[in-house]
Amino acid sequence: MKKKKILSDKFLMFVLILSGCFQNIEVLNISDGFGLKLYHVISILLSYRLITKNKGKIKLPPMIINIFFVCIMIISVISYTRYGFNSLCINYIFVYYLIILMINIGKNIKSDEWINMLKKIALIMIACTYFNILMNFSQVTFFLSGNSERINLKTFFGGGINLEATWIALLGVFFIKDEKAYIYLFFSMIISMLYSSRSGLIVNILFFIIILVHESNNDYIRFKKALLLFCVGVLINFVNLKTGMFSYVLTRFTKLGNENGSLGRLNMWEYVLPSFINNPFGYGLGNAVKSLTRISGVIFSESNVHNMFFQMFLDTGIIGGIMYLFLNIRFIFKERRNIIKNPIISFIVLYILLSIIEFRGADFLIYVLISIYILTKNEGRLSDE
């Protein structure tokens, strides 16, 4: 009976995480920029399992996470009275609930089972992405003919083609112990090239390095890995010669600081320090861009600062910003020996590094991985502590 319940919980977690990858499926539009998504509905329905599984005794996240969330909420509620409400606050409440949901329902799931689950989700998402590309092939040919700077496609992940390529590349880390890693890397790299995604390409290159150095003490294994990665490189180069798609993402790198994507970021970052000095106590979650507009007089088209550390210092002030910085540095230092060994830790660290140039905050997948880390961190001595 217990085994049946565990299997049932695994299925529920699988459905929840998979639904969180289809972020653009909206059940109900509540207001501009905020709507009830499919994964919101599923997570709400899972509250019944949360209560019945634990007979009302619900486990909370580690104290340091509770303190962090309480602090940024209090700061935001106070700041909203002056600077206005932003729906990002609700997203943070949701991801806190998501952690509670997962650490209670998923408490009997082992790390290997989580990794296998995430690999299946990664394969589903990359297959769906290619299906979407094939269904909109006219847009692909239009882009490759040089008629537009970037491909115009609707995506499954929120945030557009750049973030879709990035999330797909990040999901690849769960294959580092699997020979499918080479196949996944190839198809993920093609998506990053086709979507002209610099962050996606960066993740894929780091994924390449992780595969190469992961448990490579044996000369034969090192040679085999190098040969397979060389084959992946040859295939990617062949695709590039036939389509020229690598030139588009390469152009975005060479034009860094002179094209819309990087210019938007640099223009905002110029006003981060003056905005922080103007109010070091925070403008409230989601109000960072609004604060930059107040100081600069420039109306920015971006919805976030594209740097999570800047965002947290502006949104939640010196208290929330230092706490966020401390949590990230503490995690990397604590798990520094396991970054290559453990794909759960690899994912979180890669997210932290990318958050210097990407992400809005309260991202579904990163809090899924934080929840899994909480559940598995002591399993098999994954952590030094």
mmCIF file of C-alpha atoms in Angstrom:
data_model
loop_
_atom_site.group_PDB
_atom_site.id
_atom_site.type_symbol
_atom_site.label_atom_id
_atom_site.label_comp_id
_atom_site.label_asym_id
_atom_site.label_seq_id
_atom_site.Cartn_x
_atom_site.Cartn_y
_atom_site.Cartn_z
ATOM 1 C CA MET A 1 0.000 0.000 0.000
ATOM 2 C CA LYS A 2 2.853 2.356 0.880
ATOM 3 C CA LYS A 3 4.611 1.627 -2.435
ATOM 4 C CA LYS A 4 1.406 2.427 -4.303
ATOM 5 C CA LYS A 5 1.165 5.786 -2.505
ATOM 6 C CA ILE A 6 4.802 6.612 -3.294
ATOM 7 C CA LEU A 7 4.253 5.822 -6.973
ATOM 8 C CA SER A 8 1.127 7.970 -6.885
ATOM 9 C CA ASP A 9 3.093 10.849 -5.355
ATOM 10 C CA LYS A 10 5.761 10.493 -8.056
ATOM 11 C CA PHE A 11 3.086 10.762 -10.718
ATOM 12 C CA LEU A 12 1.564 13.837 -9.063
ATOM 13 C CA MET A 13 4.969 15.510 -8.886
ATOM 14 C CA PHE A 14 5.648 14.603 -12.515
ATOM 15 C CA VAL A 15 2.360 16.192 -13.625
ATOM 16 C CA LEU A 16 2.996 19.304 -11.509
ATOM 17 C CA ILE A 17 6.533 19.883 -12.831
ATOM 18 C CA LEU A 18 5.532 19.164 -16.432
ATOM 19 C CA SER A 19 2.601 21.583 -16.214
ATOM 20 C CA GLY A 20 5.026 24.212 -14.924
ATOM 21 C CA CYS A 21 6.987 23.945 -18.175
ATOM 22 C CA PHE A 22 3.884 24.853 -20.201
ATOM 23 C CA GLN A 23 3.891 28.303 -18.671
ATOM 24 C CA ASN A 24 1.917 30.020 -21.411
ATOM 25 C CA ILE A 25 -1.202 27.892 -20.942
ATOM 26 C CA GLU A 26 -3.510 30.334 -19.182
ATOM 27 C CA VAL A 27 -6.765 29.147 -17.618
ATOM 28 C CA LEU A 28 -7.987 32.587 -16.582
ATOM 29 C CA ASN A 29 -6.665 36.089 -17.272
ATOM 30 C CA ILE A 30 -6.987 38.085 -14.067
ATOM 31 C CA SER A 31 -5.150 41.281 -15.018
ATOM 32 C CA ASP A 32 -2.499 42.545 -17.406
ATOM 33 C CA GLY A 33 0.679 40.565 -16.747
ATOM 34 C CA PHE A 34 -0.974 38.121 -14.351
ATOM 35 C CA GLY A 35 -3.219 35.153 -14.980
ATOM 36 C CA LEU A 36 -4.195 31.803 -13.533
ATOM 37 C CA LYS A 37 -1.989 29.253 -15.278
ATOM 38 C CA LEU A 38 -2.415 25.499 -15.667
ATOM 39 C CA TYR A 39 0.300 24.784 -13.079
ATOM 40 C CA HIS A 40 -1.442 27.109 -10.595
ATOM 41 C CA VAL A 41 -4.632 25.079 -10.928
ATOM 42 C CA ILE A 42 -2.814 21.747 -10.539
ATOM 43 C CA SER A 43 -0.887 22.984 -7.496
ATOM 44 C CA ILE A 44 -4.137 24.167 -5.874
ATOM 45 C CA LEU A 45 -5.761 20.784 -6.524
ATOM 46 C CA LEU A 46 -2.737 19.106 -4.920
ATOM 47 C CA SER A 47 -3.443 20.933 -1.652
ATOM 48 C CA TYR A 48 -5.884 18.090 -0.874
ATOM 49 C CA ARG A 49 -3.030 15.570 -1.124
ATOM 50 C CA LEU A 50 -0.837 17.882 0.942
ATOM 51 C CA ILE A 51 -3.339 17.873 3.816
ATOM 52 C CA THR A 52 -4.380 14.206 3.673
ATOM 53 C CA LYS A 53 -0.832 12.828 3.300
ATOM 54 C CA ASN A 54 0.417 14.550 6.438
ATOM 55 C CA LYS A 55 -2.851 14.447 8.426
ATOM 56 C CA GLY A 56 -2.680 18.210 8.909
ATOM 57 C CA LYS A 57 0.974 18.165 10.057
ATOM 58 C CA ILE A 58 2.609 20.132 7.252
ATOM 59 C CA LYS A 59 6.390 20.438 7.149
ATOM 60 C CA LEU A 60 7.751 23.918 6.434
ATOM 61 C CA PRO A 61 10.930 24.775 4.467
ATOM 62 C CA PRO A 62 14.239 25.332 6.339
ATOM 63 C CA MET A 63 14.180 28.327 8.687
ATOM 64 C CA ILE A 64 16.529 30.437 6.540
ATOM 65 C CA ILE A 65 14.101 30.210 3.599
ATOM 66 C CA ASN A 66 11.145 31.093 5.833
ATOM 67 C CA ILE A 67 12.969 34.152 7.162
ATOM 68 C CA PHE A 68 13.892 35.254 3.624
ATOM 69 C CA PHE A 69 10.324 35.021 2.338
ATOM 70 C CA VAL A 70 8.812 36.705 5.399
ATOM 71 C CA CYS A 71 11.314 39.592 5.108
ATOM 72 C CA ILE A 72 10.774 40.279 1.402
ATOM 73 C CA MET A 73 6.992 40.109 1.890
ATOM 74 C CA ILE A 74 6.992 42.560 4.796
ATOM 75 C CA ILE A 75 9.291 44.938 2.884
ATOM 76 C CA SER A 76 7.076 44.699 -0.207
ATOM 77 C CA VAL A 77 3.780 45.251 1.635
ATOM 78 C CA ILE A 78 5.214 48.409 3.238
ATOM 79 C CA SER A 79 6.712 49.618 -0.062
ATOM 80 C CA TYR A 80 3.512 48.980 -2.047
ATOM 81 C CA THR A 81 1.707 51.634 0.005
ATOM 82 C CA ARG A 82 4.026 54.194 -1.576
ATOM 83 C CA TYR A 83 5.059 52.754 -4.947
ATOM 84 C CA GLY A 84 2.080 50.617 -5.923
ATOM 85 C CA PHE A 85 1.338 46.906 -6.063
ATOM 86 C CA ASN A 86 3.009 44.469 -8.462
ATOM 87 C CA SER A 87 1.747 40.940 -9.205
ATOM 88 C CA LEU A 88 5.272 39.501 -8.817
ATOM 89 C CA CYS A 89 4.484 39.457 -5.103
ATOM 90 C CA ILE A 90 1.799 36.817 -5.770
ATOM 91 C CA ASN A 91 4.322 34.774 -7.747
ATOM 92 C CA TYR A 92 6.642 34.720 -4.736
ATOM 93 C CA ILE A 93 3.793 33.620 -2.474
ATOM 94 C CA PHE A 94 3.051 30.853 -4.980
ATOM 95 C CA VAL A 95 6.646 29.541 -5.152
ATOM 96 C CA TYR A 96 6.807 29.471 -1.352
ATOM 97 C CA TYR A 97 3.634 27.375 -1.403
ATOM 98 C CA LEU A 98 5.247 25.253 -4.159
ATOM 99 C CA ILE A 99 8.195 24.449 -1.871
ATOM 100 C CA ILE A 100 5.806 23.397 0.921
ATOM 101 C CA LEU A 101 3.802 21.289 -1.527
ATOM 102 C CA MET A 102 6.833 19.466 -2.915
ATOM 103 C CA ILE A 103 8.760 18.823 0.311
ATOM 104 C CA ASN A 104 5.637 17.240 1.806
ATOM 105 C CA ILE A 105 4.185 15.280 -1.098
ATOM 106 C CA GLY A 106 7.583 14.322 -2.555
ATOM 107 C CA LYS A 107 9.329 13.411 0.695
ATOM 108 C CA ASN A 108 9.538 9.663 -0.133
ATOM 109 C CA ILE A 109 10.978 10.163 -3.615
ATOM 110 C CA LYS A 110 14.706 9.461 -3.928
ATOM 111 C CA SER A 111 17.209 11.656 -5.787
ATOM 112 C CA ASP A 112 17.659 9.166 -8.649
ATOM 113 C CA GLU A 113 13.894 9.059 -9.109
ATOM 114 C CA TRP A 114 13.750 12.865 -9.230
ATOM 115 C CA ILE A 115 16.540 12.951 -11.823
ATOM 116 C CA ASN A 116 14.831 10.306 -13.978
ATOM 117 C CA MET A 117 11.598 12.271 -13.736
ATOM 118 C CA LEU A 118 13.334 15.488 -14.817
ATOM 119 C CA LYS A 119 15.012 13.694 -17.725
ATOM 120 C CA LYS A 120 11.611 12.544 -18.980
ATOM 121 C CA ILE A 121 10.280 16.093 -18.670
ATOM 122 C CA ALA A 122 13.331 17.442 -20.525
ATOM 123 C CA LEU A 123 12.740 14.988 -23.394
ATOM 124 C CA ILE A 124 9.042 15.897 -23.554
ATOM 125 C CA MET A 125 9.826 19.614 -23.665
ATOM 126 C CA ILE A 126 12.548 19.354 -26.313
ATOM 127 C CA ALA A 127 10.235 17.144 -28.426
ATOM 128 C CA CYS A 128 7.390 19.666 -28.058
ATOM 129 C CA THR A 129 9.745 22.494 -29.025
ATOM 130 C CA TYR A 130 10.789 20.721 -32.217
ATOM 131 C CA PHE A 131 7.164 19.922 -32.997
ATOM 132 C CA ASN A 132 6.384 23.631 -32.580
ATOM 133 C CA ILE A 133 9.283 24.504 -34.911
ATOM 134 C CA LEU A 134 8.057 22.055 -37.568
ATOM 135 C CA MET A 135 4.471 23.336 -37.289
ATOM 136 C CA ASN A 136 5.758 26.885 -37.854
ATOM 137 C CA PHE A 137 8.442 26.058 -40.395
ATOM 138 C CA SER A 138 7.475 29.027 -42.554
ATOM 139 C CA GLN A 139 8.722 31.268 -39.729
ATOM 140 C CA VAL A 140 11.976 29.304 -39.669
ATOM 141 C CA THR A 141 12.587 29.720 -43.399
ATOM 142 C CA PHE A 142 11.593 33.391 -43.174
ATOM 143 C CA PHE A 143 14.202 33.908 -40.437
ATOM 144 C CA LEU A 144 16.960 31.875 -42.123
ATOM 145 C CA SER A 145 16.400 33.837 -45.345
ATOM 146 C CA GLY A 146 17.580 36.923 -43.483
ATOM 147 C CA ASN A 147 14.167 38.613 -43.363
ATOM 148 C CA SER A 148 14.178 39.127 -39.590
ATOM 149 C CA GLU A 149 16.744 39.500 -36.788
ATOM 150 C CA ARG A 150 15.171 36.710 -34.711
ATOM 151 C CA ILE A 151 12.673 33.943 -35.289
ATOM 152 C CA ASN A 152 9.072 34.755 -34.358
ATOM 153 C CA LEU A 153 7.493 31.797 -32.545
ATOM 154 C CA LYS A 154 5.042 31.250 -29.717
ATOM 155 C CA THR A 155 6.719 29.339 -26.918
ATOM 156 C CA PHE A 156 5.811 26.871 -24.181
ATOM 157 C CA PHE A 157 8.007 28.473 -21.513
ATOM 158 C CA GLY A 158 7.206 32.028 -20.474
ATOM 159 C CA GLY A 159 9.474 34.888 -21.485
ATOM 160 C CA GLY A 160 9.865 34.166 -25.209
ATOM 161 C CA ILE A 161 12.336 32.227 -27.342
ATOM 162 C CA ASN A 162 15.455 33.250 -25.406
ATOM 163 C CA LEU A 163 14.199 31.848 -22.102
ATOM 164 C CA GLU A 164 12.766 28.757 -23.794
ATOM 165 C CA ALA A 165 16.203 27.934 -25.244
ATOM 166 C CA THR A 166 17.758 28.642 -21.833
ATOM 167 C CA TRP A 167 15.405 26.389 -19.838
ATOM 168 C CA ILE A 168 15.776 23.554 -22.354
ATOM 169 C CA ALA A 169 19.576 23.845 -22.110
ATOM 170 C CA LEU A 170 19.420 23.890 -18.299
ATOM 171 C CA LEU A 171 17.305 20.724 -18.246
ATOM 172 C CA GLY A 172 20.136 19.008 -20.108
ATOM 173 C CA VAL A 173 22.262 18.801 -16.937
ATOM 174 C CA PHE A 174 20.145 15.871 -15.734
ATOM 175 C CA PHE A 175 21.726 13.769 -18.490
ATOM 176 C CA ILE A 176 25.335 14.217 -17.326
ATOM 177 C CA LYS A 177 25.475 10.562 -16.168
ATOM 178 C CA ASP A 178 23.594 9.344 -19.239
ATOM 179 C CA GLU A 179 24.882 8.659 -22.752
ATOM 180 C CA LYS A 180 21.778 10.449 -24.065
ATOM 181 C CA ALA A 181 23.596 13.620 -22.954
ATOM 182 C CA TYR A 182 25.357 13.859 -26.330
ATOM 183 C CA ILE A 183 22.103 13.587 -28.300
ATOM 184 C CA TYR A 184 20.361 16.054 -25.993
ATOM 185 C CA LEU A 185 23.278 18.497 -26.242
ATOM 186 C CA PHE A 186 23.104 18.398 -30.046
ATOM 187 C CA PHE A 187 19.365 19.132 -30.242
ATOM 188 C CA SER A 188 19.530 21.725 -27.465
ATOM 189 C CA MET A 189 22.409 23.514 -29.218
ATOM 190 C CA ILE A 190 20.399 23.633 -32.468
ATOM 191 C CA ILE A 191 17.510 25.294 -30.615
ATOM 192 C CA SER A 192 19.843 27.893 -29.066
ATOM 193 C CA MET A 193 21.343 28.635 -32.480
ATOM 194 C CA LEU A 194 17.959 28.801 -34.221
ATOM 195 C CA TYR A 195 16.545 31.030 -31.468
ATOM 196 C CA SER A 196 19.725 33.187 -31.469
ATOM 197 C CA SER A 197 19.883 32.697 -27.713
ATOM 198 C CA ARG A 198 23.153 33.797 -26.148
ATOM 199 C CA SER A 199 22.214 32.505 -22.692
ATOM 200 C CA GLY A 200 21.070 29.185 -24.176
ATOM 201 C CA LEU A 201 24.388 28.848 -26.000
ATOM 202 C CA ILE A 202 26.332 29.687 -22.823
ATOM 203 C CA VAL A 203 24.464 26.981 -20.879
ATOM 204 C CA ASN A 204 25.077 24.435 -23.632
ATOM 205 C CA ILE A 205 28.810 25.225 -23.635
ATOM 206 C CA LEU A 206 28.892 24.806 -19.840
ATOM 207 C CA PHE A 207 26.890 21.586 -20.255
ATOM 208 C CA PHE A 208 29.562 20.462 -22.742
ATOM 209 C CA ILE A 209 32.307 21.144 -20.171
ATOM 210 C CA ILE A 210 30.403 19.368 -17.369
ATOM 211 C CA ILE A 211 30.000 16.251 -19.543
ATOM 212 C CA LEU A 212 33.697 16.316 -20.367
ATOM 213 C CA VAL A 213 34.993 16.602 -16.798
ATOM 214 C CA HIS A 214 32.325 14.565 -14.986
ATOM 215 C CA GLU A 215 33.927 11.398 -13.532
ATOM 216 C CA SER A 216 36.668 11.349 -16.191
ATOM 217 C CA ASN A 217 39.518 9.706 -14.261
ATOM 218 C CA ASN A 218 39.680 6.792 -16.687
ATOM 219 C CA ASP A 219 41.625 7.446 -19.922
ATOM 220 C CA TYR A 220 39.244 5.316 -21.984
ATOM 221 C CA ILE A 221 36.188 7.178 -20.658
ATOM 222 C CA ARG A 222 37.899 10.518 -21.345
ATOM 223 C CA PHE A 223 38.693 9.435 -24.913
ATOM 224 C CA LYS A 224 35.163 8.126 -25.487
ATOM 225 C CA LYS A 225 33.618 11.349 -24.180
ATOM 226 C CA ALA A 226 35.955 13.520 -26.251
ATOM 227 C CA LEU A 227 35.170 11.463 -29.372
ATOM 228 C CA LEU A 228 31.396 11.663 -28.841
ATOM 229 C CA LEU A 229 31.550 15.397 -28.138
ATOM 230 C CA PHE A 230 33.674 15.838 -31.264
ATOM 231 C CA CYS A 231 30.961 14.031 -33.253
ATOM 232 C CA VAL A 232 28.335 16.352 -31.758
ATOM 233 C CA GLY A 233 30.488 19.328 -32.796
ATOM 234 C CA VAL A 234 30.832 17.985 -36.348
ATOM 235 C CA LEU A 235 27.059 17.512 -36.645
ATOM 236 C CA ILE A 236 26.380 21.008 -35.328
ATOM 237 C CA ASN A 237 28.906 22.442 -37.787
ATOM 238 C CA PHE A 238 27.255 20.474 -40.626
ATOM 239 C CA VAL A 239 23.839 21.931 -39.709
ATOM 240 C CA ASN A 240 25.388 25.393 -39.535
ATOM 241 C CA LEU A 241 26.990 25.045 -42.976
ATOM 242 C CA LYS A 242 23.628 24.044 -44.435
ATOM 243 C CA THR A 243 21.583 26.753 -42.709
ATOM 244 C CA GLY A 244 24.010 29.439 -41.474
ATOM 245 C CA MET A 245 22.053 29.660 -38.205
ATOM 246 C CA PHE A 246 25.158 29.922 -35.995
ATOM 247 C CA SER A 247 26.031 33.224 -37.658
ATOM 248 C CA TYR A 248 22.872 34.797 -36.204
ATOM 249 C CA VAL A 249 23.686 34.009 -32.570
ATOM 250 C CA LEU A 250 27.375 34.823 -33.203
ATOM 251 C CA THR A 251 26.319 38.227 -34.543
ATOM 252 C CA ARG A 252 24.419 38.842 -31.305
ATOM 253 C CA PHE A 253 27.636 38.155 -29.368
ATOM 254 C CA THR A 254 29.783 40.408 -31.592
ATOM 255 C CA LYS A 255 27.198 43.200 -31.329
ATOM 256 C CA LEU A 256 27.095 42.963 -27.536
ATOM 257 C CA GLY A 257 26.414 46.461 -26.258
ATOM 258 C CA ASN A 258 25.228 47.657 -29.679
ATOM 259 C CA GLU A 259 21.970 45.761 -30.185
ATOM 260 C CA ASN A 260 18.543 46.028 -28.545
ATOM 261 C CA GLY A 261 18.884 43.119 -26.091
ATOM 262 C CA SER A 262 22.121 44.225 -24.445
ATOM 263 C CA LEU A 263 21.452 47.956 -24.877
ATOM 264 C CA GLY A 264 18.220 47.632 -22.922
ATOM 265 C CA ARG A 265 20.048 45.989 -20.060
ATOM 266 C CA LEU A 266 22.963 48.443 -20.058
ATOM 267 C CA ASN A 267 20.615 51.450 -20.172
ATOM 268 C CA MET A 268 18.743 50.151 -17.128
ATOM 269 C CA TRP A 269 21.833 49.113 -15.176
ATOM 270 C CA GLU A 270 23.209 52.657 -15.517
ATOM 271 C CA TYR A 271 20.480 53.833 -13.124
ATOM 272 C CA VAL A 272 20.559 50.948 -10.638
ATOM 273 C CA LEU A 273 22.905 52.642 -8.142
ATOM 274 C CA PRO A 274 21.146 56.070 -8.220
ATOM 275 C CA SER A 275 17.806 54.295 -7.780
ATOM 276 C CA PHE A 276 19.105 52.263 -4.858
ATOM 277 C CA ILE A 277 20.603 55.347 -3.188
ATOM 278 C CA ASN A 278 17.268 57.126 -3.653
ATOM 279 C CA ASN A 279 15.555 54.398 -1.617
ATOM 280 C CA PRO A 280 17.836 51.781 -0.025
ATOM 281 C CA PHE A 281 14.855 50.143 1.721
ATOM 282 C CA GLY A 282 13.237 48.789 -1.450
ATOM 283 C CA TYR A 283 10.398 49.600 -3.842
ATOM 284 C CA GLY A 284 8.546 46.307 -3.430
ATOM 285 C CA LEU A 285 8.764 43.052 -5.394
ATOM 286 C CA GLY A 286 8.423 43.693 -9.131
ATOM 287 C CA ASN A 287 8.843 47.471 -8.928
ATOM 288 C CA ALA A 288 12.550 47.635 -9.857
ATOM 289 C CA VAL A 289 11.957 48.829 -13.438
ATOM 290 C CA LYS A 290 9.413 51.356 -12.199
ATOM 291 C CA SER A 291 12.033 52.712 -9.795
ATOM 292 C CA LEU A 292 14.551 53.072 -12.650
ATOM 293 C CA THR A 293 11.975 55.005 -14.682
ATOM 294 C CA ARG A 294 11.339 57.338 -11.730
ATOM 295 C CA ILE A 295 15.050 58.185 -11.504
ATOM 296 C CA SER A 296 15.947 58.276 -15.212
ATOM 297 C CA GLY A 297 12.734 59.568 -16.762
ATOM 298 C CA VAL A 298 13.118 56.830 -19.392
ATOM 299 C CA ILE A 299 10.222 54.438 -20.011
ATOM 300 C CA PHE A 300 11.853 51.021 -20.337
ATOM 301 C CA SER A 301 10.156 48.301 -22.374
ATOM 302 C CA GLU A 302 11.550 45.515 -20.163
ATOM 303 C CA SER A 303 9.461 44.008 -17.367
ATOM 304 C CA ASN A 304 12.522 43.209 -15.235
ATOM 305 C CA VAL A 305 16.125 44.328 -14.741
ATOM 306 C CA HIS A 306 17.663 41.146 -16.246
ATOM 307 C CA ASN A 307 19.906 40.803 -13.214
ATOM 308 C CA MET A 308 18.424 39.079 -10.174
ATOM 309 C CA PHE A 309 20.886 40.653 -7.755
ATOM 310 C CA PHE A 310 20.134 44.201 -8.945
ATOM 311 C CA GLN A 311 16.441 43.316 -8.966
ATOM 312 C CA MET A 312 16.417 42.096 -5.358
ATOM 313 C CA PHE A 313 18.387 45.092 -4.062
ATOM 314 C CA LEU A 314 15.959 47.478 -5.779
ATOM 315 C CA ASP A 315 12.801 45.507 -4.961
ATOM 316 C CA THR A 316 13.547 44.577 -1.357
ATOM 317 C CA GLY A 317 16.268 47.040 -0.414
ATOM 318 C CA ILE A 318 19.483 46.464 1.464
ATOM 319 C CA ILE A 319 17.964 43.861 3.808
ATOM 320 C CA GLY A 320 16.389 41.660 1.129
ATOM 321 C CA GLY A 321 19.282 42.210 -1.278
ATOM 322 C CA ILE A 322 21.949 41.152 1.227
ATOM 323 C CA MET A 323 19.892 38.132 2.275
ATOM 324 C CA TYR A 324 19.478 37.047 -1.365
ATOM 325 C CA LEU A 325 23.187 37.557 -2.062
ATOM 326 C CA PHE A 326 24.121 35.658 1.105
ATOM 327 C CA LEU A 327 21.845 32.686 0.260
ATOM 328 C CA ASN A 328 23.377 32.351 -3.204
ATOM 329 C CA ILE A 329 27.006 32.677 -2.066
ATOM 330 C CA ARG A 330 26.376 30.317 0.849
ATOM 331 C CA PHE A 331 24.872 27.682 -1.436
ATOM 332 C CA ILE A 332 27.720 27.814 -3.979
ATOM 333 C CA PHE A 333 30.383 27.699 -1.248
ATOM 334 C CA LYS A 334 28.651 24.878 0.624
ATOM 335 C CA GLU A 335 28.164 22.720 -2.475
ATOM 336 C CA ARG A 336 31.303 23.730 -4.388
ATOM 337 C CA ARG A 337 32.600 20.118 -4.432
ATOM 338 C CA ASN A 338 29.304 18.770 -5.763
ATOM 339 C CA ILE A 339 28.644 21.196 -8.630
ATOM 340 C CA ILE A 340 29.959 18.768 -11.236
ATOM 341 C CA LYS A 341 28.894 15.594 -9.438
ATOM 342 C CA ASN A 342 25.248 16.330 -8.716
ATOM 343 C CA PRO A 343 22.920 17.545 -11.527
ATOM 344 C CA ILE A 344 20.437 19.024 -9.044
ATOM 345 C CA ILE A 345 23.189 21.259 -7.680
ATOM 346 C CA SER A 346 24.522 21.895 -11.215
ATOM 347 C CA PHE A 347 21.120 23.227 -12.279
ATOM 348 C CA ILE A 348 20.823 25.592 -9.314
ATOM 349 C CA VAL A 349 24.386 26.931 -9.714
ATOM 350 C CA LEU A 350 23.935 27.483 -13.462
ATOM 351 C CA TYR A 351 20.713 29.359 -12.724
ATOM 352 C CA ILE A 352 22.525 31.568 -10.186
ATOM 353 C CA LEU A 353 25.259 32.365 -12.729
ATOM 354 C CA LEU A 354 22.750 33.097 -15.493
ATOM 355 C CA SER A 355 20.659 35.277 -13.183
ATOM 356 C CA ILE A 356 23.337 37.954 -13.659
ATOM 357 C CA ILE A 357 21.893 38.530 -17.159
ATOM 358 C CA GLU A 358 18.507 36.753 -17.101
ATOM 359 C CA PHE A 359 15.292 36.002 -15.213
ATOM 360 C CA ARG A 360 12.660 37.988 -13.396
ATOM 361 C CA GLY A 361 12.478 36.067 -10.155
ATOM 362 C CA ALA A 362 10.001 33.568 -8.658
ATOM 363 C CA ASP A 363 10.730 31.253 -11.611
ATOM 364 C CA PHE A 364 8.810 27.983 -11.303
ATOM 365 C CA LEU A 365 11.590 25.555 -12.260
ATOM 366 C CA ILE A 366 14.264 26.940 -9.954
ATOM 367 C CA TYR A 367 11.959 26.573 -6.948
ATOM 368 C CA VAL A 368 11.148 23.035 -8.069
ATOM 369 C CA LEU A 369 14.889 22.296 -7.958
ATOM 370 C CA ILE A 370 15.317 24.071 -4.618
ATOM 371 C CA SER A 371 12.533 21.854 -3.224
ATOM 372 C CA ILE A 372 14.207 18.710 -4.590
ATOM 373 C CA TYR A 373 17.535 19.859 -3.151
ATOM 374 C CA ILE A 374 15.941 20.301 0.302
ATOM 375 C CA LEU A 375 14.571 16.751 0.073
ATOM 376 C CA THR A 376 17.763 15.085 -1.181
ATOM 377 C CA LYS A 377 20.669 17.184 0.118
ATOM 378 C CA ASN A 378 21.672 14.650 2.784
ATOM 379 C CA GLU A 379 20.955 11.585 0.675
ATOM 380 C CA GLY A 380 24.130 9.703 -0.176
ATOM 381 C CA ARG A 381 26.253 12.459 1.428
ATOM 382 C CA LEU A 382 25.484 14.928 -1.364
ATOM 383 C CA SER A 383 26.477 17.724 0.941
ATOM 384 C CA ASP A 384 29.501 18.145 3.166
ATOM 385 C CA GLU A 385 27.237 18.855 6.089
#
